Amino acid sequence: MKVGLVLEGGAMRGMYTAGVLDVFLENNIKIDGIVGVSAGILFGINFISKQKGRVIRYNKKYIKDKRYMGISSLIKTGNIINKDFAFYELPFKLDVFDEEAFEKSNTELYAGVTNIETGKSEFIKIYDCFKQMEVMRATSAMPFVSKVVEIDGKKYLDGGTSNSIPVDKCKELGYEKIIVVLTRPIEYRKKPANKLLTKIKYKKYPEFVECLNNRYKMYNSTVEKIIDMENKKEIFVIRPSKNLKIKRIEKNSEKLQEMYDLGIKDATDKLKKMKEFLKN
C-alpha cells in the first residue's frame, strides 16, 4: 500500500513542517511519495535526503542575512527570496543539500506550480533537485513579490495559489494512505484578496487574476473537505495545535524555533495514532 504525504506551503510557517518531518525521520516513517507546494516542497526535500535538522539550521543561521530574503532583495532583484543566494549558493555551497541521497531514495516528489497564463495548477516530478532548481523556485515564487519563473516556455508562480493543499492530486497519483501536514490551525480560513491590486499587477494574465481572486474560496473549501476526510479516517492530518504569530518572511529566529518545536511536539503527540492509521 503506497503512502503519500501532502505538504501545504506557507513560507516561514513551513518551520512547522520541518519539525514534523524531523520526527518522521527519527522514527523511520516510510513515505512513498510527497506531493506539495511552495515551502512544503522546499523543506520536504530534506526528508527525502534524510538531512534531519537542516531546515531549521540554515534558516536560523541566514534569516537576517540581507542576501537571503527580505525587502533589500526585493528592491535589488525583484524577488523577496533572493534567487542566487537562496537557491544556488546556499544549497550548493553553504549548507549543502545531499543530492546523492535524494536520488538514491525511493520516495517520489511532485512540486505544484501555477501556470499564470492558464491560471491552473501543474505538478512537476522532481528527479534532480540541483538540475531542476528553477522548479523549486517556481513552486515558491510568491505573487506580488516575485518575478515570474519561466520553464520550457511556460510562465509559473507559487503553486499554492491554484492548489494550496493537493490532497486530490495525491489520490490521483495512486497513493492509498495519505498523511497531510498543514501549517495553519484548524480554525483558520482565508479572506478574499485585494481585487484591484491583483488586477493592476497581473492585468496581462486574466486567468491568473481569476485564480488569485478565487483562491480563498478554493482554500476554504479544501480545508472543509480535509476535515471531513479526517473525520471519516480517510486521511491522517497533522496541523498546528495552537496559533503562533509568525510572518511569511519572518526575521526572528526565536519564532522560527518556536514554530519548529511546535511541529516536533504535535508530530510526537500524534505518532502512535499515525502509526495505527498506516498499519490499518
Short mmCIF file of C-alpha atoms in Angstrom, two decimals, residues 107 133 173:
data_model
loop_
_atom_site.label_atom_id
_atom_site.label_comp_id
_atom_site.label_asym_id
_atom_site.label_seq_id
_atom_site.Cartn_x
_atom_site.Cartn_y
_atom_site.Cartn_z
CA THR A 107 10.44 8.48 -2.38
CA MET A 133 16.18 24.20 -9.15
CA LEU A 173 -1.30 9.67 -8.32
#
